[in-house]
């Protein structure tokens, strides 16, 4: 009998120890924010007004992303833009969206000392890969490192079907971006029939077909990126510059991942070496210290 009572006692203690506890973190507050004037007609200050304690994350319809209770956002062109606040609170997460009205376009936006103006000019600019060694490089020593691989001068002719590609950026509110592969591509052992030579554009099929020529959109986020020169965001499935499989956080050979790719602007050089053309160098982080870097040239 004593043995039975002990067993019952132990069972009672165990059952009591497994009793479910319920916790209440409170209700999710209604998120709210104010839009205040910024330093000029194209800048606004976003102020988190969500009741109680919260962490504020922001995103604009132009692709800008911020964190903090008080942030500044810039809009280049006249128009209406959506701003979304995601407030993370002890009770959960909630979002709200408001519209921001910009009454005039930024008159200095197409200046060549501004990232947007350098890339798109005041009407449009056409860029091609710089026909020199190092136009493509990849490494794990940060941006602009080619310790894993770097294209050579011979690749300018060996990969002629890449060096003839054209990337056209239009200076407009829509941020129009055109990619023209001139009807061919370099297969690089993972595209089309997976050869190591040039192939016709028709060989891009299935999910890879999205990497073909097309019209997409772009935006420039000033003052960000590893070098503080800004970031170039290409939007639209298949939009890319450089090695097609490279994207933020990795490489995927079967087709595009997500709907956009963000490139850090690494360098903008006007009249490079006094030779009459401009150089744009961009990079995409593929995870950790791994970066692909691409160098473009514009004669326009």
PDB file of C-alpha atoms in Angstrom:
ATOM      1  CA  UNK A   1       0.000   0.000   0.000  1.00  0.00           C
ATOM      2  CA  UNK A   2       2.794   2.403   0.855  1.00  0.00           C
ATOM      3  CA  UNK A   3       4.311   1.771  -2.548  1.00  0.00           C
ATOM      4  CA  UNK A   4       0.991   2.630  -4.235  1.00  0.00           C
ATOM      5  CA  UNK A   5       0.542   5.874  -2.284  1.00  0.00           C
ATOM      6  CA  UNK A   6       4.069   6.992  -3.186  1.00  0.00           C
ATOM      7  CA  UNK A   7       3.411   6.350  -6.841  1.00  0.00           C
ATOM      8  CA  UNK A   8       0.193   8.344  -6.694  1.00  0.00           C
ATOM      9  CA  UNK A   9       1.996  11.183  -4.964  1.00  0.00           C
ATOM     10  CA  UNK A  10       4.689  11.293  -7.624  1.00  0.00           C
ATOM     11  CA  UNK A  11       2.085  11.208 -10.369  1.00  0.00           C
ATOM     12  CA  UNK A  12       0.209  14.071  -8.726  1.00  0.00           C
ATOM     13  CA  UNK A  13       3.378  16.151  -8.524  1.00  0.00           C
ATOM     14  CA  UNK A  14       4.236  15.451 -12.156  1.00  0.00           C
ATOM     15  CA  UNK A  15       0.741  16.328 -13.347  1.00  0.00           C
ATOM     16  CA  UNK A  16       0.794  19.536 -11.346  1.00  0.00           C
ATOM     17  CA  UNK A  17       4.186  20.452 -12.837  1.00  0.00           C
ATOM     18  CA  UNK A  18       2.794  20.083 -16.388  1.00  0.00           C
ATOM     19  CA  UNK A  19      -0.178  22.389 -15.774  1.00  0.00           C
ATOM     20  CA  UNK A  20      -0.600  24.867 -18.647  1.00  0.00           C
ATOM     21  CA  UNK A  21       0.181  28.474 -17.821  1.00  0.00           C
ATOM     22  CA  UNK A  22      -1.483  31.276 -19.813  1.00  0.00           C
ATOM     23  CA  UNK A  23       0.101  34.656 -20.301  1.00  0.00           C
ATOM     24  CA  UNK A  24      -1.492  37.826 -21.610  1.00  0.00           C
ATOM     25  CA  UNK A  25       0.822  40.284 -23.332  1.00  0.00           C
ATOM     26  CA  UNK A  26      -1.950  42.809 -23.789  1.00  0.00           C
ATOM     27  CA  UNK A  27      -3.840  44.114 -26.794  1.00  0.00           C
ATOM     28  CA  UNK A  28      -2.141  45.217 -29.993  1.00  0.00           C
ATOM     29  CA  UNK A  29      -2.344  49.025 -30.126  1.00  0.00           C
ATOM     30  CA  UNK A  30      -3.551  50.801 -33.245  1.00  0.00           C
ATOM     31  CA  UNK A  31      -0.435  51.940 -35.121  1.00  0.00           C
ATOM     32  CA  UNK A  32      -0.233  55.588 -36.095  1.00  0.00           C
ATOM     33  CA  UNK A  33       2.301  58.098 -37.395  1.00  0.00           C
ATOM     34  CA  UNK A  34       2.653  61.718 -38.421  1.00  0.00           C
ATOM     35  CA  UNK A  35       4.134  63.098 -41.624  1.00  0.00           C
ATOM     36  CA  UNK A  36       6.025  66.316 -40.917  1.00  0.00           C
ATOM     37  CA  UNK A  37       7.839  68.701 -43.293  1.00  0.00           C
ATOM     38  CA  UNK A  38      11.487  67.928 -43.949  1.00  0.00           C
ATOM     39  CA  UNK A  39      14.459  70.080 -44.842  1.00  0.00           C
ATOM     40  CA  UNK A  40      13.085  70.830 -48.325  1.00  0.00           C
ATOM     41  CA  UNK A  41      10.015  70.243 -50.505  1.00  0.00           C
ATOM     42  CA  UNK A  42      11.117  66.702 -51.392  1.00  0.00           C
ATOM     43  CA  UNK A  43      11.826  65.468 -47.880  1.00  0.00           C
ATOM     44  CA  UNK A  44       9.389  64.428 -45.148  1.00  0.00           C
ATOM     45  CA  UNK A  45       9.941  63.316 -41.561  1.00  0.00           C
ATOM     46  CA  UNK A  46       8.024  60.237 -40.416  1.00  0.00           C
ATOM     47  CA  UNK A  47       7.242  60.135 -36.678  1.00  0.00           C
ATOM     48  CA  UNK A  48       5.922  57.017 -34.958  1.00  0.00           C
ATOM     49  CA  UNK A  49       2.875  57.863 -32.803  1.00  0.00           C
ATOM     50  CA  UNK A  50       1.823  54.322 -31.905  1.00  0.00           C
ATOM     51  CA  UNK A  51       0.586  54.240 -28.257  1.00  0.00           C
ATOM     52  CA  UNK A  52       2.843  52.488 -25.754  1.00  0.00           C
ATOM     53  CA  UNK A  53       6.109  50.742 -26.535  1.00  0.00           C
ATOM     54  CA  UNK A  54       6.867  49.758 -30.134  1.00  0.00           C
ATOM     55  CA  UNK A  55       9.649  49.271 -32.662  1.00  0.00           C
ATOM     56  CA  UNK A  56       8.926  51.110 -35.908  1.00  0.00           C
ATOM     57  CA  UNK A  57       9.798  49.751 -39.350  1.00  0.00           C
ATOM     58  CA  UNK A  58       8.983  51.831 -42.435  1.00  0.00           C
ATOM     59  CA  UNK A  59       8.682  51.176 -46.154  1.00  0.00           C
ATOM     60  CA  UNK A  60       7.764  53.557 -48.957  1.00  0.00           C
ATOM     61  CA  UNK A  61       6.250  52.770 -52.342  1.00  0.00           C
ATOM     62  CA  UNK A  62       9.586  53.842 -53.854  1.00  0.00           C
ATOM     63  CA  UNK A  63      11.417  51.030 -52.032  1.00  0.00           C
ATOM     64  CA  UNK A  64      12.984  53.013 -49.186  1.00  0.00           C
ATOM     65  CA  UNK A  65      13.188  51.144 -45.876  1.00  0.00           C
ATOM     66  CA  UNK A  66      13.926  52.563 -42.413  1.00  0.00           C
ATOM     67  CA  UNK A  67      13.878  51.659 -38.740  1.00  0.00           C
ATOM     68  CA  UNK A  68      13.256  54.061 -35.868  1.00  0.00           C
ATOM     69  CA  UNK A  69      10.660  56.347 -34.320  1.00  0.00           C
ATOM     70  CA  UNK A  70      11.807  59.401 -36.271  1.00  0.00           C
ATOM     71  CA  UNK A  71      13.152  58.966 -39.824  1.00  0.00           C
ATOM     72  CA  UNK A  72      13.582  61.085 -42.936  1.00  0.00           C
ATOM     73  CA  UNK A  73      12.379  59.980 -46.393  1.00  0.00           C
ATOM     74  CA  UNK A  74      13.092  61.666 -49.710  1.00  0.00           C
ATOM     75  CA  UNK A  75      10.958  61.623 -52.867  1.00  0.00           C
ATOM     76  CA  UNK A  76      12.457  62.905 -56.103  1.00  0.00           C
ATOM     77  CA  UNK A  77       9.396  63.446 -58.256  1.00  0.00           C
ATOM     78  CA  UNK A  78       6.119  65.274 -57.739  1.00  0.00           C
ATOM     79  CA  UNK A  79       3.282  62.887 -56.908  1.00  0.00           C
ATOM     80  CA  UNK A  80       1.504  60.758 -54.321  1.00  0.00           C
ATOM     81  CA  UNK A  81       3.436  58.028 -52.460  1.00  0.00           C
ATOM     82  CA  UNK A  82       2.440  55.366 -49.948  1.00  0.00           C
ATOM     83  CA  UNK A  83       4.266  55.057 -46.623  1.00  0.00           C
ATOM     84  CA  UNK A  84       3.695  51.960 -44.484  1.00  0.00           C
ATOM     85  CA  UNK A  85       4.523  51.723 -40.777  1.00  0.00           C
ATOM     86  CA  UNK A  86       4.925  48.287 -39.214  1.00  0.00           C
ATOM     87  CA  UNK A  87       4.830  48.628 -35.419  1.00  0.00           C
ATOM     88  CA  UNK A  88       6.140  45.692 -33.384  1.00  0.00           C
ATOM     89  CA  UNK A  89       4.643  45.824 -29.881  1.00  0.00           C
ATOM     90  CA  UNK A  90       4.568  43.474 -26.847  1.00  0.00           C
ATOM     91  CA  UNK A  91       1.065  42.416 -27.912  1.00  0.00           C
ATOM     92  CA  UNK A  92       1.947  41.719 -31.550  1.00  0.00           C
ATOM     93  CA  UNK A  93       2.539  43.396 -34.899  1.00  0.00           C
ATOM     94  CA  UNK A  94       0.294  45.793 -36.774  1.00  0.00           C
ATOM     95  CA  UNK A  95       0.645  47.999 -39.848  1.00  0.00           C
ATOM     96  CA  UNK A  96      -0.877  51.156 -41.228  1.00  0.00           C
ATOM     97  CA  UNK A  97      -0.391  53.008 -44.516  1.00  0.00           C
ATOM     98  CA  UNK A  98      -0.746  56.695 -45.290  1.00  0.00           C
ATOM     99  CA  UNK A  99      -0.215  58.742 -48.426  1.00  0.00           C
ATOM    100  CA  UNK A 100       2.434  61.426 -48.773  1.00  0.00           C
ATOM    101  CA  UNK A 101       1.987  64.252 -51.265  1.00  0.00           C
ATOM    102  CA  UNK A 102       5.034  65.848 -52.938  1.00  0.00           C
ATOM    103  CA  UNK A 103       4.185  69.069 -54.724  1.00  0.00           C
ATOM    104  CA  UNK A 104       7.303  69.541 -56.882  1.00  0.00           C
ATOM    105  CA  UNK A 105      10.105  67.545 -58.429  1.00  0.00           C
ATOM    106  CA  UNK A 106      13.628  67.920 -57.087  1.00  0.00           C
ATOM    107  CA  UNK A 107      15.388  70.366 -59.459  1.00  0.00           C
ATOM    108  CA  UNK A 108      18.836  69.012 -58.549  1.00  0.00           C
ATOM    109  CA  UNK A 109      18.050  65.302 -58.893  1.00  0.00           C
ATOM    110  CA  UNK A 110      19.612  64.856 -62.333  1.00  0.00           C
ATOM    111  CA  UNK A 111      22.874  66.591 -61.450  1.00  0.00           C
ATOM    112  CA  UNK A 112      25.806  64.214 -62.108  1.00  0.00           C
ATOM    113  CA  UNK A 113      27.001  64.537 -58.507  1.00  0.00           C
ATOM    114  CA  UNK A 114      23.752  62.879 -57.391  1.00  0.00           C
ATOM    115  CA  UNK A 115      23.451  59.097 -57.709  1.00  0.00           C
ATOM    116  CA  UNK A 116      20.218  59.235 -59.725  1.00  0.00           C
ATOM    117  CA  UNK A 117      21.569  61.900 -62.053  1.00  0.00           C
ATOM    118  CA  UNK A 118      24.820  60.002 -62.571  1.00  0.00           C
ATOM    119  CA  UNK A 119      22.984  56.788 -63.436  1.00  0.00           C
ATOM    120  CA  UNK A 120      20.056  58.158 -65.494  1.00  0.00           C
ATOM    121  CA  UNK A 121      21.111  61.658 -66.548  1.00  0.00           C
ATOM    122  CA  UNK A 122      18.341  64.211 -67.102  1.00  0.00           C
ATOM    123  CA  UNK A 123      16.610  62.087 -69.771  1.00  0.00           C
ATOM    124  CA  UNK A 124      18.212  58.632 -70.008  1.00  0.00           C
ATOM    125  CA  UNK A 125      21.594  56.909 -69.969  1.00  0.00           C
ATOM    126  CA  UNK A 126      22.758  53.664 -71.563  1.00  0.00           C
ATOM    127  CA  UNK A 127      25.324  51.524 -69.747  1.00  0.00           C
ATOM    128  CA  UNK A 128      27.318  48.486 -70.886  1.00  0.00           C
ATOM    129  CA  UNK A 129      29.854  46.308 -69.128  1.00  0.00           C
ATOM    130  CA  UNK A 130      33.259  47.946 -69.048  1.00  0.00           C
ATOM    131  CA  UNK A 131      35.276  46.145 -71.772  1.00  0.00           C
ATOM    132  CA  UNK A 132      38.323  45.580 -69.613  1.00  0.00           C
ATOM    133  CA  UNK A 133      39.613  42.977 -67.179  1.00  0.00           C
ATOM    134  CA  UNK A 134      37.725  42.871 -63.879  1.00  0.00           C
ATOM    135  CA  UNK A 135      34.305  43.861 -65.240  1.00  0.00           C
ATOM    136  CA  UNK A 136      32.935  40.837 -63.353  1.00  0.00           C
ATOM    137  CA  UNK A 137      34.451  39.643 -60.106  1.00  0.00           C
ATOM    138  CA  UNK A 138      33.455  37.649 -57.047  1.00  0.00           C
ATOM    139  CA  UNK A 139      35.145  36.994 -53.716  1.00  0.00           C
ATOM    140  CA  UNK A 140      34.717  36.647 -49.981  1.00  0.00           C
ATOM    141  CA  UNK A 141      36.858  39.598 -48.951  1.00  0.00           C
ATOM    142  CA  UNK A 142      34.086  42.175 -49.256  1.00  0.00           C
ATOM    143  CA  UNK A 143      32.966  44.410 -52.134  1.00  0.00           C
ATOM    144  CA  UNK A 144      35.259  44.733 -55.168  1.00  0.00           C
ATOM    145  CA  UNK A 145      37.203  41.581 -54.251  1.00  0.00           C
ATOM    146  CA  UNK A 146      37.907  39.056 -56.987  1.00  0.00           C
ATOM    147  CA  UNK A 147      39.754  36.397 -55.020  1.00  0.00           C
ATOM    148  CA  UNK A 148      37.308  33.681 -56.136  1.00  0.00           C
ATOM    149  CA  UNK A 149      37.143  34.730 -59.788  1.00  0.00           C
ATOM    150  CA  UNK A 150      37.622  37.809 -61.930  1.00  0.00           C
ATOM    151  CA  UNK A 151      37.004  38.250 -65.650  1.00  0.00           C
ATOM    152  CA  UNK A 152      40.050  38.756 -67.840  1.00  0.00           C
ATOM    153  CA  UNK A 153      40.747  40.891 -70.898  1.00  0.00           C
ATOM    154  CA  UNK A 154      40.186  37.753 -73.012  1.00  0.00           C
ATOM    155  CA  UNK A 155      36.663  37.459 -71.622  1.00  0.00           C
ATOM    156  CA  UNK A 156      35.714  40.693 -73.401  1.00  0.00           C
ATOM    157  CA  UNK A 157      35.729  38.685 -76.654  1.00  0.00           C
ATOM    158  CA  UNK A 158      35.124  35.234 -75.119  1.00  0.00           C
ATOM    159  CA  UNK A 159      31.955  36.534 -73.463  1.00  0.00           C
ATOM    160  CA  UNK A 160      31.102  39.016 -76.210  1.00  0.00           C
ATOM    161  CA  UNK A 161      27.421  38.111 -75.834  1.00  0.00           C
ATOM    162  CA  UNK A 162      27.517  39.632 -72.333  1.00  0.00           C
ATOM    163  CA  UNK A 163      29.627  42.663 -73.119  1.00  0.00           C
ATOM    164  CA  UNK A 164      27.110  43.711 -75.793  1.00  0.00           C
ATOM    165  CA  UNK A 165      24.254  43.918 -73.232  1.00  0.00           C
ATOM    166  CA  UNK A 166      22.673  47.348 -72.731  1.00  0.00           C
ATOM    167  CA  UNK A 167      21.113  48.732 -69.551  1.00  0.00           C
ATOM    168  CA  UNK A 168      19.061  51.904 -70.069  1.00  0.00           C
ATOM    169  CA  UNK A 169      17.891  54.016 -67.133  1.00  0.00           C
ATOM    170  CA  UNK A 170      15.224  56.653 -67.764  1.00  0.00           C
ATOM    171  CA  UNK A 171      14.928  59.778 -65.633  1.00  0.00           C
ATOM    172  CA  UNK A 172      11.198  59.709 -64.925  1.00  0.00           C
ATOM    173  CA  UNK A 173       8.803  59.225 -62.038  1.00  0.00           C
ATOM    174  CA  UNK A 174       8.150  55.625 -63.062  1.00  0.00           C
ATOM    175  CA  UNK A 175      11.848  54.765 -62.890  1.00  0.00           C
ATOM    176  CA  UNK A 176      11.820  52.904 -66.206  1.00  0.00           C
ATOM    177  CA  UNK A 177      14.677  50.435 -66.678  1.00  0.00           C
ATOM    178  CA  UNK A 178      15.256  48.584 -69.971  1.00  0.00           C
ATOM    179  CA  UNK A 179      17.468  45.536 -70.347  1.00  0.00           C
ATOM    180  CA  UNK A 180      18.529  44.462 -73.858  1.00  0.00           C
ATOM    181  CA  UNK A 181      20.636  41.315 -74.225  1.00  0.00           C
ATOM    182  CA  UNK A 182      20.926  41.846 -77.986  1.00  0.00           C
ATOM    183  CA  UNK A 183      19.466  38.405 -78.661  1.00  0.00           C
ATOM    184  CA  UNK A 184      22.080  36.276 -76.939  1.00  0.00           C
ATOM    185  CA  UNK A 185      23.672  35.410 -73.590  1.00  0.00           C
ATOM    186  CA  UNK A 186      26.659  33.590 -72.124  1.00  0.00           C
ATOM    187  CA  UNK A 187      25.451  30.245 -70.727  1.00  0.00           C
ATOM    188  CA  UNK A 188      28.154  29.960 -68.041  1.00  0.00           C
ATOM    189  CA  UNK A 189      27.385  26.241 -67.504  1.00  0.00           C
ATOM    190  CA  UNK A 190      23.995  26.933 -65.840  1.00  0.00           C
ATOM    191  CA  UNK A 191      21.890  28.902 -68.341  1.00  0.00           C
ATOM    192  CA  UNK A 192      20.072  27.554 -71.404  1.00  0.00           C
ATOM    193  CA  UNK A 193      21.735  24.326 -72.503  1.00  0.00           C
ATOM    194  CA  UNK A 194      24.427  24.834 -69.824  1.00  0.00           C
ATOM    195  CA  UNK A 195      27.280  25.285 -72.267  1.00  0.00           C
ATOM    196  CA  UNK A 196      30.297  27.497 -71.665  1.00  0.00           C
ATOM    197  CA  UNK A 197      29.688  29.653 -74.713  1.00  0.00           C
ATOM    198  CA  UNK A 198      27.237  32.121 -76.206  1.00  0.00           C
ATOM    199  CA  UNK A 199      23.701  30.926 -76.897  1.00  0.00           C
ATOM    200  CA  UNK A 200      20.621  32.508 -78.527  1.00  0.00           C
ATOM    201  CA  UNK A 201      18.153  34.241 -76.221  1.00  0.00           C
ATOM    202  CA  UNK A 202      15.505  31.655 -77.129  1.00  0.00           C
ATOM    203  CA  UNK A 203      17.430  29.096 -75.070  1.00  0.00           C
ATOM    204  CA  UNK A 204      16.328  30.839 -71.882  1.00  0.00           C
ATOM    205  CA  UNK A 205      13.209  28.844 -71.059  1.00  0.00           C
ATOM    206  CA  UNK A 206      11.091  28.054 -68.004  1.00  0.00           C
ATOM    207  CA  UNK A 207      11.915  30.157 -64.947  1.00  0.00           C
ATOM    208  CA  UNK A 208      15.141  31.346 -66.623  1.00  0.00           C
ATOM    209  CA  UNK A 209      13.120  33.084 -69.350  1.00  0.00           C
ATOM    210  CA  UNK A 210      12.506  35.937 -66.897  1.00  0.00           C
ATOM    211  CA  UNK A 211      16.202  36.849 -67.286  1.00  0.00           C
ATOM    212  CA  UNK A 212      15.642  37.753 -70.934  1.00  0.00           C
ATOM    213  CA  UNK A 213      15.391  41.284 -72.335  1.00  0.00           C
ATOM    214  CA  UNK A 214      12.581  43.310 -70.815  1.00  0.00           C
ATOM    215  CA  UNK A 215      11.283  46.496 -69.243  1.00  0.00           C
ATOM    216  CA  UNK A 216      11.453  46.821 -65.468  1.00  0.00           C
ATOM    217  CA  UNK A 217      11.744  49.651 -62.951  1.00  0.00           C
ATOM    218  CA  UNK A 218      14.499  51.046 -60.774  1.00  0.00           C
ATOM    219  CA  UNK A 219      15.002  53.386 -57.862  1.00  0.00           C
ATOM    220  CA  UNK A 220      18.010  54.955 -56.182  1.00  0.00           C
ATOM    221  CA  UNK A 221      18.263  55.232 -52.406  1.00  0.00           C
ATOM    222  CA  UNK A 222      20.747  57.976 -51.579  1.00  0.00           C
ATOM    223  CA  UNK A 223      23.233  57.905 -48.704  1.00  0.00           C
ATOM    224  CA  UNK A 224      23.016  54.164 -48.078  1.00  0.00           C
ATOM    225  CA  UNK A 225      25.212  51.184 -49.007  1.00  0.00           C
ATOM    226  CA  UNK A 226      28.619  50.062 -47.815  1.00  0.00           C
ATOM    227  CA  UNK A 227      30.374  53.113 -49.264  1.00  0.00           C
ATOM    228  CA  UNK A 228      27.615  55.610 -48.445  1.00  0.00           C
ATOM    229  CA  UNK A 229      27.092  56.339 -52.144  1.00  0.00           C
ATOM    230  CA  UNK A 230      23.597  54.907 -52.276  1.00  0.00           C
ATOM    231  CA  UNK A 231      21.899  51.765 -53.508  1.00  0.00           C
ATOM    232  CA  UNK A 232      20.376  50.852 -56.861  1.00  0.00           C
ATOM    233  CA  UNK A 233      17.180  48.781 -56.639  1.00  0.00           C
ATOM    234  CA  UNK A 234      15.947  46.914 -59.732  1.00  0.00           C
ATOM    235  CA  UNK A 235      12.329  45.799 -59.484  1.00  0.00           C
ATOM    236  CA  UNK A 236      10.475  43.222 -61.558  1.00  0.00           C
ATOM    237  CA  UNK A 237      10.968  39.474 -61.797  1.00  0.00           C
ATOM    238  CA  UNK A 238      14.170  38.855 -63.746  1.00  0.00           C
ATOM    239  CA  UNK A 239      15.556  42.397 -63.465  1.00  0.00           C
ATOM    240  CA  UNK A 240      19.310  42.160 -63.020  1.00  0.00           C
ATOM    241  CA  UNK A 241      22.750  43.505 -63.843  1.00  0.00           C
ATOM    242  CA  UNK A 242      25.724  41.176 -64.043  1.00  0.00           C
ATOM    243  CA  UNK A 243      25.673  37.462 -63.318  1.00  0.00           C
ATOM    244  CA  UNK A 244      22.038  36.435 -63.528  1.00  0.00           C
ATOM    245  CA  UNK A 245      22.056  33.924 -60.675  1.00  0.00           C
ATOM    246  CA  UNK A 246      23.416  36.451 -58.129  1.00  0.00           C
ATOM    247  CA  UNK A 247      20.893  37.989 -55.756  1.00  0.00           C
ATOM    248  CA  UNK A 248      20.774  39.432 -52.250  1.00  0.00           C
ATOM    249  CA  UNK A 249      21.845  36.660 -49.902  1.00  0.00           C
ATOM    250  CA  UNK A 250      22.891  34.002 -52.387  1.00  0.00           C
ATOM    251  CA  UNK A 251      22.967  32.499 -55.862  1.00  0.00           C
ATOM    252  CA  UNK A 252      20.148  30.599 -57.553  1.00  0.00           C
ATOM    253  CA  UNK A 253      20.809  29.084 -60.975  1.00  0.00           C
ATOM    254  CA  UNK A 254      17.278  27.916 -61.804  1.00  0.00           C
ATOM    255  CA  UNK A 255      15.622  31.332 -62.064  1.00  0.00           C
ATOM    256  CA  UNK A 256      15.005  34.667 -60.313  1.00  0.00           C
ATOM    257  CA  UNK A 257      14.409  34.762 -56.565  1.00  0.00           C
ATOM    258  CA  UNK A 258      11.977  37.435 -55.389  1.00  0.00           C
ATOM    259  CA  UNK A 259      10.872  40.487 -57.299  1.00  0.00           C
ATOM    260  CA  UNK A 260      13.841  42.813 -56.821  1.00  0.00           C
ATOM    261  CA  UNK A 261      17.607  42.986 -56.405  1.00  0.00           C
ATOM    262  CA  UNK A 262      19.433  45.704 -54.463  1.00  0.00           C
ATOM    263  CA  UNK A 263      22.953  46.673 -55.524  1.00  0.00           C
ATOM    264  CA  UNK A 264      25.286  48.819 -53.454  1.00  0.00           C
ATOM    265  CA  UNK A 265      26.877  51.639 -55.437  1.00  0.00           C
ATOM    266  CA  UNK A 266      30.620  51.191 -54.933  1.00  0.00           C
ATOM    267  CA  UNK A 267      32.001  53.899 -57.213  1.00  0.00           C
ATOM    268  CA  UNK A 268      30.853  56.625 -59.634  1.00  0.00           C
ATOM    269  CA  UNK A 269      33.647  58.137 -61.714  1.00  0.00           C
ATOM    270  CA  UNK A 270      33.056  60.907 -64.230  1.00  0.00           C
ATOM    271  CA  UNK A 271      35.364  61.108 -67.249  1.00  0.00           C
ATOM    272  CA  UNK A 272      37.369  58.141 -65.960  1.00  0.00           C
ATOM    273  CA  UNK A 273      41.064  58.687 -66.508  1.00  0.00           C
ATOM    274  CA  UNK A 274      40.238  61.605 -68.801  1.00  0.00           C
ATOM    275  CA  UNK A 275      39.028  59.117 -71.426  1.00  0.00           C
ATOM    276  CA  UNK A 276      35.607  60.661 -71.982  1.00  0.00           C
ATOM    277  CA  UNK A 277      33.420  57.968 -70.435  1.00  0.00           C
ATOM    278  CA  UNK A 278      31.939  57.409 -66.985  1.00  0.00           C
ATOM    279  CA  UNK A 279      32.375  54.337 -64.774  1.00  0.00           C
ATOM    280  CA  UNK A 280      29.730  52.894 -62.464  1.00  0.00           C
ATOM    281  CA  UNK A 281      30.708  50.082 -60.104  1.00  0.00           C
ATOM    282  CA  UNK A 282      28.012  48.172 -58.223  1.00  0.00           C
ATOM    283  CA  UNK A 283      28.014  45.135 -55.945  1.00  0.00           C
ATOM    284  CA  UNK A 284      25.550  42.605 -54.556  1.00  0.00           C
ATOM    285  CA  UNK A 285      26.133  40.789 -51.286  1.00  0.00           C
ATOM    286  CA  UNK A 286      25.467  37.059 -51.738  1.00  0.00           C
ATOM    287  CA  UNK A 287      25.872  36.187 -48.054  1.00  0.00           C
ATOM    288  CA  UNK A 288      28.498  36.778 -45.365  1.00  0.00           C
ATOM    289  CA  UNK A 289      31.527  38.479 -46.911  1.00  0.00           C
ATOM    290  CA  UNK A 290      30.706  37.162 -50.379  1.00  0.00           C
ATOM    291  CA  UNK A 291      30.153  39.821 -53.042  1.00  0.00           C
ATOM    292  CA  UNK A 292      29.714  39.963 -56.793  1.00  0.00           C
ATOM    293  CA  UNK A 293      31.002  43.236 -58.279  1.00  0.00           C
ATOM    294  CA  UNK A 294      30.154  44.576 -61.750  1.00  0.00           C
ATOM    295  CA  UNK A 295      31.725  47.522 -63.558  1.00  0.00           C
ATOM    296  CA  UNK A 296      29.754  49.419 -66.200  1.00  0.00           C
ATOM    297  CA  UNK A 297      30.717  52.121 -68.686  1.00  0.00           C
ATOM    298  CA  UNK A 298      28.602  54.849 -70.256  1.00  0.00           C
ATOM    299  CA  UNK A 299      29.678  56.930 -73.223  1.00  0.00           C
ATOM    300  CA  UNK A 300      26.507  59.044 -73.176  1.00  0.00           C
TER     301      UNK A 300
END
